[in-house]
Tab-separated table of C-alpha atoms in Angstrom:
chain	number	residue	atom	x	y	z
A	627	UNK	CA	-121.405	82.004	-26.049
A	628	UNK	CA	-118.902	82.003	-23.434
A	629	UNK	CA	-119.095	78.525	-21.622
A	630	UNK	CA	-117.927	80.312	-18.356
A	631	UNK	CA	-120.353	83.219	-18.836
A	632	UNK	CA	-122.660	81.908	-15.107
A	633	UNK	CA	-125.405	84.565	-16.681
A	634	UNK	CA	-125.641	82.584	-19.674
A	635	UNK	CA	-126.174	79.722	-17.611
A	636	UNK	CA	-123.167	78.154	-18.484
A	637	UNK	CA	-120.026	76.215	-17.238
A	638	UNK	CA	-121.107	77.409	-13.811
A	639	UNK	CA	-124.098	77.054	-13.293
A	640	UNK	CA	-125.947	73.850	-14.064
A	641	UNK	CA	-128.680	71.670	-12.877
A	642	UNK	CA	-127.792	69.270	-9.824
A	643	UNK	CA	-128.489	66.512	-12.510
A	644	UNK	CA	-125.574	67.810	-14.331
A	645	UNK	CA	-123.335	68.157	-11.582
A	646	UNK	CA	-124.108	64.826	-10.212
A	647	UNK	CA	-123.259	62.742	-13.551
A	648	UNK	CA	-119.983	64.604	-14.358
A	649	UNK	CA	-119.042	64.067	-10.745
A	650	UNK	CA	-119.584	59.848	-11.103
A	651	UNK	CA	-117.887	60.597	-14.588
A	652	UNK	CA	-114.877	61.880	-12.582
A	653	UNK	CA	-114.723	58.452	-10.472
A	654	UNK	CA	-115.508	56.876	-13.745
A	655	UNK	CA	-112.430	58.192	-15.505
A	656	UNK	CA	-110.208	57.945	-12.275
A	657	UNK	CA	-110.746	54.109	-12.235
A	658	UNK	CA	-108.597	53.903	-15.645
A	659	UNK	CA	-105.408	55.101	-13.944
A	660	UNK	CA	-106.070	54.132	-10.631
A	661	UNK	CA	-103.996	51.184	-10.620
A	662	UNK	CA	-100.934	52.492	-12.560
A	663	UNK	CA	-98.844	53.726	-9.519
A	664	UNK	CA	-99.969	50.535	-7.515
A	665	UNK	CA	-99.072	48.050	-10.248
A	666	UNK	CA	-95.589	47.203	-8.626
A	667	UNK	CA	-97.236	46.610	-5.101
A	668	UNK	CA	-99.914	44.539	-6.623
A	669	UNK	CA	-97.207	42.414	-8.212
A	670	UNK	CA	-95.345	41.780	-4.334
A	671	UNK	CA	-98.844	41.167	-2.787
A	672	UNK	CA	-100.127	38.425	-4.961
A	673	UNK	CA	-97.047	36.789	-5.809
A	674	UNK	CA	-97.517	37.700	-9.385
A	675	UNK	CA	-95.396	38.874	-12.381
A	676	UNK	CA	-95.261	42.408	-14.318
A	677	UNK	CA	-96.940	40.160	-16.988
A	678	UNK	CA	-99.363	39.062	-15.010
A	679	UNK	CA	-100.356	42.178	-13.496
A	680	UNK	CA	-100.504	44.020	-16.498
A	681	UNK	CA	-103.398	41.572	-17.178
A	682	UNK	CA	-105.685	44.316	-14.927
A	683	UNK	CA	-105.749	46.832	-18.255
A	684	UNK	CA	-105.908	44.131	-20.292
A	685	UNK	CA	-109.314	42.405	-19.382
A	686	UNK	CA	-110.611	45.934	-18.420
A	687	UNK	CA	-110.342	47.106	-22.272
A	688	UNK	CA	-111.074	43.709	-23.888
A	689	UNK	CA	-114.557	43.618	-22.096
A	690	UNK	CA	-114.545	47.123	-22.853
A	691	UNK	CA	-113.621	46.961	-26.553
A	692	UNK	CA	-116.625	44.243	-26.828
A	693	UNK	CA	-119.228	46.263	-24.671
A	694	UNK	CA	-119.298	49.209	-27.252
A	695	UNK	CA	-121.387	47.043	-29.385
A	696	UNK	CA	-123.821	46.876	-26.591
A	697	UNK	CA	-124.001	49.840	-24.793
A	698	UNK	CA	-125.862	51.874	-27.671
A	699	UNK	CA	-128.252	48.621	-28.042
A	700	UNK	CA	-129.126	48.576	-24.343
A	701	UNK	CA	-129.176	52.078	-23.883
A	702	UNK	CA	-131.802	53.154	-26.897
A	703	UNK	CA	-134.173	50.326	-24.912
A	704	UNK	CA	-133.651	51.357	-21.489
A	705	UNK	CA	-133.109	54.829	-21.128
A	706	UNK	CA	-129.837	57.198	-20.476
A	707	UNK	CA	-130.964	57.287	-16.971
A	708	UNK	CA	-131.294	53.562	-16.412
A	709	UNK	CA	-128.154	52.754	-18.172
A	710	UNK	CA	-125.827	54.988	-16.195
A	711	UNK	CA	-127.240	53.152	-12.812
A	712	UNK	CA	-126.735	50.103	-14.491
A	713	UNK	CA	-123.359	50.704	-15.402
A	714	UNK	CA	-122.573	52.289	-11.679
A	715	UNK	CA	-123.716	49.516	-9.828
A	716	UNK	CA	-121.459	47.259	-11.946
A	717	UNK	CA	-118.683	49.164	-11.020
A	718	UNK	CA	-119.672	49.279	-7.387
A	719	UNK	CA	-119.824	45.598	-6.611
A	720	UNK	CA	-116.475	44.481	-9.100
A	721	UNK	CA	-114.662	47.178	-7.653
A	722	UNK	CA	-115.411	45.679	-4.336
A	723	UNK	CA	-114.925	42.591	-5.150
A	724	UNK	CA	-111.205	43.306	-6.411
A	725	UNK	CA	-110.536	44.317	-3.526
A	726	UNK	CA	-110.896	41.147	-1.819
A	727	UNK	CA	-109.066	39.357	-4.697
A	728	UNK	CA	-107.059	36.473	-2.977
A	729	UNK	CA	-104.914	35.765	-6.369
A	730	UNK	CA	-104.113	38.052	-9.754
A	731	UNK	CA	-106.829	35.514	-11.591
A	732	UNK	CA	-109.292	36.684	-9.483
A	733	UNK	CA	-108.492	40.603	-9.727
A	734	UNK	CA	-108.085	40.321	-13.682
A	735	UNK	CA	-111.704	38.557	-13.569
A	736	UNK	CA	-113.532	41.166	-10.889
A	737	UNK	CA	-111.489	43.786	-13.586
A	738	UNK	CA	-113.196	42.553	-16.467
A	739	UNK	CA	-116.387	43.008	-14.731
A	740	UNK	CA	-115.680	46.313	-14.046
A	741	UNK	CA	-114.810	47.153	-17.626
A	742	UNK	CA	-118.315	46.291	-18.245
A	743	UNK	CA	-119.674	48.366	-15.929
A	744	UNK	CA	-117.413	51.504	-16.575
A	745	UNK	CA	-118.347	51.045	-20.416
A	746	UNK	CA	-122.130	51.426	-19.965
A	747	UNK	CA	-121.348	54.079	-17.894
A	748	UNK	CA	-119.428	56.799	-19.608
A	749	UNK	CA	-120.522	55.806	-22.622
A	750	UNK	CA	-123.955	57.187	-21.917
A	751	UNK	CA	-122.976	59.895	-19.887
A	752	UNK	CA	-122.229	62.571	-22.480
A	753	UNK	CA	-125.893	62.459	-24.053
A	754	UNK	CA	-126.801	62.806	-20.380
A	755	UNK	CA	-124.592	65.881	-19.849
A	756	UNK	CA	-125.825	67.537	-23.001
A	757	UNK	CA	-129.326	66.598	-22.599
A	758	UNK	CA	-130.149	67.965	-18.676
A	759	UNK	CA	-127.259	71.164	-19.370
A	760	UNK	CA	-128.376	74.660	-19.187
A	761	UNK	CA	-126.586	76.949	-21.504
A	762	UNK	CA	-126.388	75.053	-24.819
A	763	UNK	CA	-124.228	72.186	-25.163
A	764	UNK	CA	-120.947	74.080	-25.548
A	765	UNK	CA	-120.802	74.118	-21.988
A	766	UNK	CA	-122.081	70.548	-21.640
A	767	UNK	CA	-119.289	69.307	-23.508
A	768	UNK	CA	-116.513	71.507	-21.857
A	769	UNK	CA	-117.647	69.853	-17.913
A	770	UNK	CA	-117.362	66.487	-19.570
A	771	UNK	CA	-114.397	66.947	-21.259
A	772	UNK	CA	-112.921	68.554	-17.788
A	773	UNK	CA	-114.486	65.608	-16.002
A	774	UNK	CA	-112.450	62.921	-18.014
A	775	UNK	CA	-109.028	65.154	-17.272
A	776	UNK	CA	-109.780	65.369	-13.970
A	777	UNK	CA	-110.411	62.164	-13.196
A	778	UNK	CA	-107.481	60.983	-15.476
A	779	UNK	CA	-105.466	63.023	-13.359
A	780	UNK	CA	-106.903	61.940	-9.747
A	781	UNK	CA	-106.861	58.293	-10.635
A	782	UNK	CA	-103.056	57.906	-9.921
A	783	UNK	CA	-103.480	60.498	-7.146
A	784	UNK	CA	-106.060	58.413	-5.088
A	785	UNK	CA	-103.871	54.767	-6.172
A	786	UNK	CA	-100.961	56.299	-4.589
A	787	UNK	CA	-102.491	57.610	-1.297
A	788	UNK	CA	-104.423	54.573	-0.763
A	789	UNK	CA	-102.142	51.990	-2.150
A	790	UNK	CA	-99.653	53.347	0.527
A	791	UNK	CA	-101.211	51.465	3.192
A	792	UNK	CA	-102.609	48.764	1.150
A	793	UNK	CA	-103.331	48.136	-2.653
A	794	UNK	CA	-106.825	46.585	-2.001
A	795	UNK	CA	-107.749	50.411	-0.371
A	796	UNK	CA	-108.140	52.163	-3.671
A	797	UNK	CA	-110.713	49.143	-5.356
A	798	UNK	CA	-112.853	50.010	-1.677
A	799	UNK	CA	-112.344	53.524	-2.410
A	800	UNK	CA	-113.466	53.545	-5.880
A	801	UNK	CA	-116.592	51.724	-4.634
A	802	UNK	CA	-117.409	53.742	-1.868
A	803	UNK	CA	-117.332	56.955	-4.252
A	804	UNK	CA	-118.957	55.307	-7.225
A	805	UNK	CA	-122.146	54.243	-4.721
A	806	UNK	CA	-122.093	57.880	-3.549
A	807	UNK	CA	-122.658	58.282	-7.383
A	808	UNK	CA	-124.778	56.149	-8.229
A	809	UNK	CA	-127.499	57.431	-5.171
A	810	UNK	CA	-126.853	61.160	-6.876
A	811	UNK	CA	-128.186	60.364	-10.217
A	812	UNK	CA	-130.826	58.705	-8.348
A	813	UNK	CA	-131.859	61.277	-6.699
A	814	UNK	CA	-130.711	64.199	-8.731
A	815	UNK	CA	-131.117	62.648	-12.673
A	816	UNK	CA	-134.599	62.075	-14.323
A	817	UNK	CA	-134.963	60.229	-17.350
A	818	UNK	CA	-134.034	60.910	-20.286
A	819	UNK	CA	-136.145	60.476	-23.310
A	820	UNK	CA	-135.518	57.600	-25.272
A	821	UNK	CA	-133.765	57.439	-28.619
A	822	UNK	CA	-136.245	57.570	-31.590
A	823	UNK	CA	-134.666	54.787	-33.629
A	824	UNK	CA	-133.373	51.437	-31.521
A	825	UNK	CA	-129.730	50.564	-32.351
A	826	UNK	CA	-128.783	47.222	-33.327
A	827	UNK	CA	-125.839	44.743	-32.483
A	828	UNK	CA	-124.506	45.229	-35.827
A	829	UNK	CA	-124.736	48.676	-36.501
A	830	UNK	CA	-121.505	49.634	-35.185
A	831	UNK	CA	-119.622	47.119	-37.480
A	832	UNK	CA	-121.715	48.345	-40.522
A	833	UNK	CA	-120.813	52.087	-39.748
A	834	UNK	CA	-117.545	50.765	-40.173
A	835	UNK	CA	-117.546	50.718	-43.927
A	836	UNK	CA	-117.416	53.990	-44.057
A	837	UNK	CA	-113.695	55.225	-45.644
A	838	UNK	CA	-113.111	58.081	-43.279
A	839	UNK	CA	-114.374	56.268	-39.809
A	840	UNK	CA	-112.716	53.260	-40.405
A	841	UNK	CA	-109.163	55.225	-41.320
A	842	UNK	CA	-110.121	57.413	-38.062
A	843	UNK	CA	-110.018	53.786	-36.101
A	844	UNK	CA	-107.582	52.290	-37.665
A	845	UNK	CA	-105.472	54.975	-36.553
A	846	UNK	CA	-106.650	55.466	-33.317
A	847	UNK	CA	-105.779	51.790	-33.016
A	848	UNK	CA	-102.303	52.370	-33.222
A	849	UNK	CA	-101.890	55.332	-30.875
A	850	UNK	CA	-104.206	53.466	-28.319
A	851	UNK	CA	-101.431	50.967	-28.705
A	852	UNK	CA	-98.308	54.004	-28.011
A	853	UNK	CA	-100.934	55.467	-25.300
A	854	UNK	CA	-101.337	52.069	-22.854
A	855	UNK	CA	-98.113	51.226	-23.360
A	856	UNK	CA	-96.742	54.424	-21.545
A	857	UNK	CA	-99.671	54.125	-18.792
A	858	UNK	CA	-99.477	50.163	-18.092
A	859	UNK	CA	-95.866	49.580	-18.594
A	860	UNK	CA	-94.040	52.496	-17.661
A	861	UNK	CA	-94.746	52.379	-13.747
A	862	UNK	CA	-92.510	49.306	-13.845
A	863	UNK	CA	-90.071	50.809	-15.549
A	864	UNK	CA	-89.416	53.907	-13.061
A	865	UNK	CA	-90.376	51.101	-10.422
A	866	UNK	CA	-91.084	54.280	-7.499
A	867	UNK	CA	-92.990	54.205	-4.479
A	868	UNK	CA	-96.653	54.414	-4.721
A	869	UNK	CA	-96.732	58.559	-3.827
A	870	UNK	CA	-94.024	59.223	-6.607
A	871	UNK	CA	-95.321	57.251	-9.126
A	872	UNK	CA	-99.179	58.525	-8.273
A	873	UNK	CA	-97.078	61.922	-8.225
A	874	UNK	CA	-95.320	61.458	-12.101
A	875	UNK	CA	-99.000	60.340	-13.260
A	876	UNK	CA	-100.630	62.922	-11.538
A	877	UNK	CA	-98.780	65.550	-13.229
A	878	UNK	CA	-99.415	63.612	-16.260
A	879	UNK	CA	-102.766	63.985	-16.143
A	880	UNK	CA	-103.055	67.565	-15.533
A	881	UNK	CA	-100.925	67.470	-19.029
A	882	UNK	CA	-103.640	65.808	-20.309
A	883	UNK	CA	-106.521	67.683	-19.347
A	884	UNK	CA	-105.171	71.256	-20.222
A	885	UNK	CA	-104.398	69.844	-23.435
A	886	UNK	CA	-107.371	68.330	-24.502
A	887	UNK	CA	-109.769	70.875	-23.293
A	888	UNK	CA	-107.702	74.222	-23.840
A	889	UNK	CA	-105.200	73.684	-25.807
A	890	UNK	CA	-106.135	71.517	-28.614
A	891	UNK	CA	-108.765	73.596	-29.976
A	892	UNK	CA	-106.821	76.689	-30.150
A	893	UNK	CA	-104.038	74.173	-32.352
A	894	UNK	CA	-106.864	72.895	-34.701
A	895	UNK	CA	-108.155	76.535	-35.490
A	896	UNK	CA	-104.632	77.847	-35.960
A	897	UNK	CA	-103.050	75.040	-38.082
A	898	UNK	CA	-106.475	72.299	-38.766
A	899	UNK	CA	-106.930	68.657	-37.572
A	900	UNK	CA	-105.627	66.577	-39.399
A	901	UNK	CA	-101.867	68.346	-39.444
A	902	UNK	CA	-102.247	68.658	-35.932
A	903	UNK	CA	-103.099	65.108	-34.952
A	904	UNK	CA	-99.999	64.344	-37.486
A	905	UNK	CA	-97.463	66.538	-35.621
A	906	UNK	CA	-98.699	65.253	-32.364
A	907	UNK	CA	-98.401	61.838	-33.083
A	908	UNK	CA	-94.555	62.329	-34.313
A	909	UNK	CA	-93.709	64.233	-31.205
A	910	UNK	CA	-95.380	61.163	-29.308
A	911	UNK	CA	-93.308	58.858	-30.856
A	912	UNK	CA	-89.864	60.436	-30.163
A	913	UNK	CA	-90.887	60.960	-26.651
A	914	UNK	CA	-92.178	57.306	-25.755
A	915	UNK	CA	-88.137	56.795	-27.255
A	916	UNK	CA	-86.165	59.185	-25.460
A	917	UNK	CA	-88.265	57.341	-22.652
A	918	UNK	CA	-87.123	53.962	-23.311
A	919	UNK	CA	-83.693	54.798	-23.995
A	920	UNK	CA	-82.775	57.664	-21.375
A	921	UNK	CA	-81.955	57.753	-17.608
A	922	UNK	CA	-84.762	57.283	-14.836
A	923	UNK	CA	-85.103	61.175	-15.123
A	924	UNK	CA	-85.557	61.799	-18.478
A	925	UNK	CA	-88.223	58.737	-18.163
A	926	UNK	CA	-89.701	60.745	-15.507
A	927	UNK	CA	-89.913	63.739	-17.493
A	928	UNK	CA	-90.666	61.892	-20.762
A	929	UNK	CA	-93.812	60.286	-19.111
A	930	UNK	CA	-95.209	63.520	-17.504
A	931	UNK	CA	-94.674	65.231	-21.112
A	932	UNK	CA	-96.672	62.576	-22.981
A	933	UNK	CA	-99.602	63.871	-21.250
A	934	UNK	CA	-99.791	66.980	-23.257
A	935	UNK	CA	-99.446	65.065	-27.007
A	936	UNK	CA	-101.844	62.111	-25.593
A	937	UNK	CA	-104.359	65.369	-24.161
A	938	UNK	CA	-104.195	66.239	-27.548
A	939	UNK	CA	-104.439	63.349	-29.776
A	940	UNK	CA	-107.429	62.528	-27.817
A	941	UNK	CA	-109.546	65.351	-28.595
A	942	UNK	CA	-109.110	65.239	-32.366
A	943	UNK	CA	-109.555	61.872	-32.261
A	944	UNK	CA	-112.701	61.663	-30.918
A	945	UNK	CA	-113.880	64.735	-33.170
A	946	UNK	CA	-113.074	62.510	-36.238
A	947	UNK	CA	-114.883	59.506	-34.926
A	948	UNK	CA	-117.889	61.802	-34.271
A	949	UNK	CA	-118.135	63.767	-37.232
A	950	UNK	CA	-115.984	62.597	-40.374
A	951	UNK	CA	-118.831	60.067	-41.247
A	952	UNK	CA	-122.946	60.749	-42.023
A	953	UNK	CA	-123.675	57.280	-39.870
A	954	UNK	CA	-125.319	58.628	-36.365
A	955	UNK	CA	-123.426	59.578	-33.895
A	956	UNK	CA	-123.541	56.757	-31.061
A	957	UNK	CA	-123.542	54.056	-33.824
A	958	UNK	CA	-120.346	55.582	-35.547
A	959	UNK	CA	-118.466	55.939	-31.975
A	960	UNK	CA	-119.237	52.544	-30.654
A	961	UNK	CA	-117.756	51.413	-33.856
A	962	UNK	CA	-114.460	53.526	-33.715
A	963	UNK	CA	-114.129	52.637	-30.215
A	964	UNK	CA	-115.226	49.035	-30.851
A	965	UNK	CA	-111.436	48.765	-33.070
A	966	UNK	CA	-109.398	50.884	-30.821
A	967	UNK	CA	-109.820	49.801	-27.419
A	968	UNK	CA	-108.534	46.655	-28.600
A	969	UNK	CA	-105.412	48.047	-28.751
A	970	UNK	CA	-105.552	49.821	-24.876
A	971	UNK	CA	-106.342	45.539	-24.123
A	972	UNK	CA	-102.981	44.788	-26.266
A	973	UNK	CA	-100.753	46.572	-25.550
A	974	UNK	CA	-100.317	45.765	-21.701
A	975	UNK	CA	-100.211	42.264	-22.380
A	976	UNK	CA	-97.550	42.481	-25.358
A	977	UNK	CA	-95.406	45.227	-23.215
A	978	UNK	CA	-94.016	42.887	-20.757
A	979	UNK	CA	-93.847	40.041	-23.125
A	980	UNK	CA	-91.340	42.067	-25.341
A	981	UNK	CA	-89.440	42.764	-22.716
A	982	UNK	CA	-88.932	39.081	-21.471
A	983	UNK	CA	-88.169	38.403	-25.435
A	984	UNK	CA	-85.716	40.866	-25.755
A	985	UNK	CA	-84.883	43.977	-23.675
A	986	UNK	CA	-86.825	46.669	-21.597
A	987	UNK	CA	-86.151	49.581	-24.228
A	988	UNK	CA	-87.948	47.507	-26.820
A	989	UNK	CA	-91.471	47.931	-25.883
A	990	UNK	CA	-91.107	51.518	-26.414
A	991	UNK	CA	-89.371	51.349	-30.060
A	992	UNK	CA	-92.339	49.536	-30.513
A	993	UNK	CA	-94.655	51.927	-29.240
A	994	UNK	CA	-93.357	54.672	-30.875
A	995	UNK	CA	-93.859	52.869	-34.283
A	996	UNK	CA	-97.262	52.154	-33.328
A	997	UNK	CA	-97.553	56.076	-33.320
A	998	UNK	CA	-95.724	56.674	-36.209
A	999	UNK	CA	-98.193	53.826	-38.111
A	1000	UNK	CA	-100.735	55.647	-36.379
A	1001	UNK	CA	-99.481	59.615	-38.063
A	1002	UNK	CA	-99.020	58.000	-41.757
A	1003	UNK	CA	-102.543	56.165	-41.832
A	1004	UNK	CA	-103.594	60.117	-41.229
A	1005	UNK	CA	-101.380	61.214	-43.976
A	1006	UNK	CA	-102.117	58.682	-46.574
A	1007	UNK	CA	-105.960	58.468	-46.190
A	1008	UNK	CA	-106.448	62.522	-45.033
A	1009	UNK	CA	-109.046	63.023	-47.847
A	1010	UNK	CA	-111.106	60.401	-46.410
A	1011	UNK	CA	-110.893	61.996	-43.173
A	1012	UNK	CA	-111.879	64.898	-44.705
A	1013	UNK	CA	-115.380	64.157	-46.562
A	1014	UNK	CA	-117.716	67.307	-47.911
A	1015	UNK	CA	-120.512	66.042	-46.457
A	1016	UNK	CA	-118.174	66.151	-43.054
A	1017	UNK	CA	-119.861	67.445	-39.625
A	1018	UNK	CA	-116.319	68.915	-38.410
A	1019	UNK	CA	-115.928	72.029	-38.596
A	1020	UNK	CA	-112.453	73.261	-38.796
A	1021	UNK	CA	-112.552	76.587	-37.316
A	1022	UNK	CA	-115.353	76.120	-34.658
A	1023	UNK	CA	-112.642	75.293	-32.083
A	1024	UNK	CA	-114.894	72.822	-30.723
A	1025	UNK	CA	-117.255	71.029	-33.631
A	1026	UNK	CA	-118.667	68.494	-31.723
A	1027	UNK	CA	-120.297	70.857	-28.873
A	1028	UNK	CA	-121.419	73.487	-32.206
A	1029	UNK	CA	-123.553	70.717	-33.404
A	1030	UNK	CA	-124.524	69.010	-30.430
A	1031	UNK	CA	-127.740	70.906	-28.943
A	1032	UNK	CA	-129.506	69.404	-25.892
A	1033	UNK	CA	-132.882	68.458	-27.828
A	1034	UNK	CA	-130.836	66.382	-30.047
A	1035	UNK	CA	-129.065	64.322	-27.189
A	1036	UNK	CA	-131.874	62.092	-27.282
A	1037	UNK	CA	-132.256	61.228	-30.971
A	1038	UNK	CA	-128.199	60.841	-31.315
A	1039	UNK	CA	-127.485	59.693	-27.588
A	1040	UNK	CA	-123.692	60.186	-28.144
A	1041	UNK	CA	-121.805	56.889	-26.849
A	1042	UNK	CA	-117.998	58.537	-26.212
A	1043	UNK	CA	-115.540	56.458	-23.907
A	1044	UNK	CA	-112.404	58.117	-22.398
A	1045	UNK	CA	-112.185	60.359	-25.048
């Protein structure tokens, strides 16, 4: 089935519940990037350091990181529906409240809050999707993929054009749009049935024995590391106005969504997974260099390019986590993303520390050995990432939306964050 085909009732024409959660997923996914090309204007305003600053990813993916292990426990008790409202009105009021923030303490803390409430959010909102979306969930899994690049993209977009006048205008911004979404599902969503089996607090760690799903972390670890580096540190290394920097990360977002939702699957049918993810990663690395180490326009460039590799590391990523082990679905992705937004939390916190220790081209040999790391844990432990009894499927072009049909969104209730 064509996911564009409108007759079909595809890509184009879904139900208003639909529509309404992949448009809060956009705000969702713009709220990662929003601060990137405002970083350097947040830094003048409160008096604080790059260090300091930085701080804003790094409490937003530590509470993250932590809240995978609950999101698939409170969501199997109360309900996609409930969950996502929950998670929305988190957002709402912490994105408010950074915007108020008299000191950096206070806007890392009302951050952290907002992790929270991001994390219940889009973790949820794929099983939504797939569960309320006409046309099988090929479709369903196309609009949320789209919805996470276009809100990747529009996140620096909105920073810049708000931040112009004032960096506290895009926290108020996100709010206002997020409580726009948050009434839509109200009105527009109905629940969803509940999960058959209720998932524990330790489920995700157990899941984690598995071989293949803990390589799959492991080395999603280490790019998460390469990845966070490039979007928290870089905007103070080409240290631009708000416009060009939202510009530079606009255009690397576009990257990334063409990437992950047309171009990697047409790479993993030609040449397979696993040697794709490899070759990306490489080509990651020597970019994140030629970053550190070239003039301010071939760190422009360099930055905008990484889109496409990250677009693509992404999407095969997240197909390993969801089908390399037999452990259920939102149980073996809270656990993979349990491990490797840990990383996203470290790396803008070690990034300006390395610098201080040594030089500003250092963070990046570092994160282009994280990526490397990341390519040779695929290497060495590929048969583990590729089990018999694996639900990829290698020439399906895109495995997780083959096996994902809307009457199983409630029994599996897939729990996918970012990508």
């Amino acid at each position: 089935m064509d996911p564009f085909d409108a007759d079909a009732g595809g890509l184009l024409r879904q139900p208003k519940a639909v529509w309404a959660t992949a448009g809060a997923s956009v705000v969702a996914f713009m709220g990662i990037g929003l601060v990137d090309p405002i970083l350097p204007s947040i830094a003048k305003g409160l008096d604080a350091s790059a260090g300091q600053v930085s701080l804003l990813f790094t409490s937003y993916f530590l509470i993250t990181a932590l809240a995978m292990l609950v999101t698939g426990f409170v969501s199997s008790r109360i309900g996609g529906r409930k969950t996502l409202l929950l998670g929305l009105a988190f957002v709402v009021v912490f994105a408010g409240l950074a915007g108020t923030s008299d000191t950096v303490g206070q806007l890392v803390g009302y951050r952290a809050g907002w992790g929270l409430g991001n994390a219940l959010f889009v973790s949820t909102a794929l099983a939504v999707i797939v569960g309320a979306a006409a046309g099988g969930s090929a479709a369903a899994i196309l609009l949320y993929e789209s919805a996470l690049g276009l809100g990747m993209a529009c996140g620096p977009l909105l920073g810049a054009l708000l931040g112009d006048a004032s960096w506290r205008y895009p926290f108020f911004g996100t709010a206002f749009l997020m409580a726009i979404g948050f009434l839509c599902i109200t009105v527009f969503l109905k629940e969803q049935p509940k999960p058959a089996r209720k998932t524990s607090l330790l489920d995700p760690i157990r899941a984690l024995g598995h071989g293949g799903l803990a390589s799959a972390a492991v080395s999603a670890f280490f790019y998460n590391y390469t990845f966070f580096t490039v979007l928290a540190f870089t905007p103070f290394v080409l240290n631009m106005t708000p416009y060009k920097s939202g510009a530079v990360f606009f255009a690397w977002g576009v990257l990334l969504a063409v990437f992950s939702v047309l171009v990697a699957p047409r790479m993993q049918r030609r040449f397979g997974s696993l040697k794709v993810l490899g070759g990306s990663l490489v080509l990651l690395a020597a970019d994140v260099l030629v970053l550190g180490y070239g003039n301010h326009t071939a760190a422009i460039v360099c930055t905008i390019l990484s889109g496409a590799f990250i677009g693509v590391n992404n999407t095969v990523y997240t197909e390993l986590a969801l089908g390399v082990s037999d452990a259920p679905r939102p149980v073996a992705s809270a656990g993979y993303n349990f491990v490797r937004w840990f990383a996203a939390a470290a790396a803008p916190y070690f990034a300006p520390k390395i610098e201080e220790w040594t030089d500003i081209r250092i963070p990046f040999v570092v994160a282009a050995v994280t990526a490397l790391l990341g390519a040779v844990v695929v290497v060495v432990r590929r048969r583990a990432l590729t089990l018999p009894h694996s639900r990829l499927r290698s020439s399906g072009g895109t495995p997780i939306a083959e096996e994902l049909e809307p009457k199983h969104a409630s029994e599996d209730s897939v729990t996918v964050f970012a990508n």
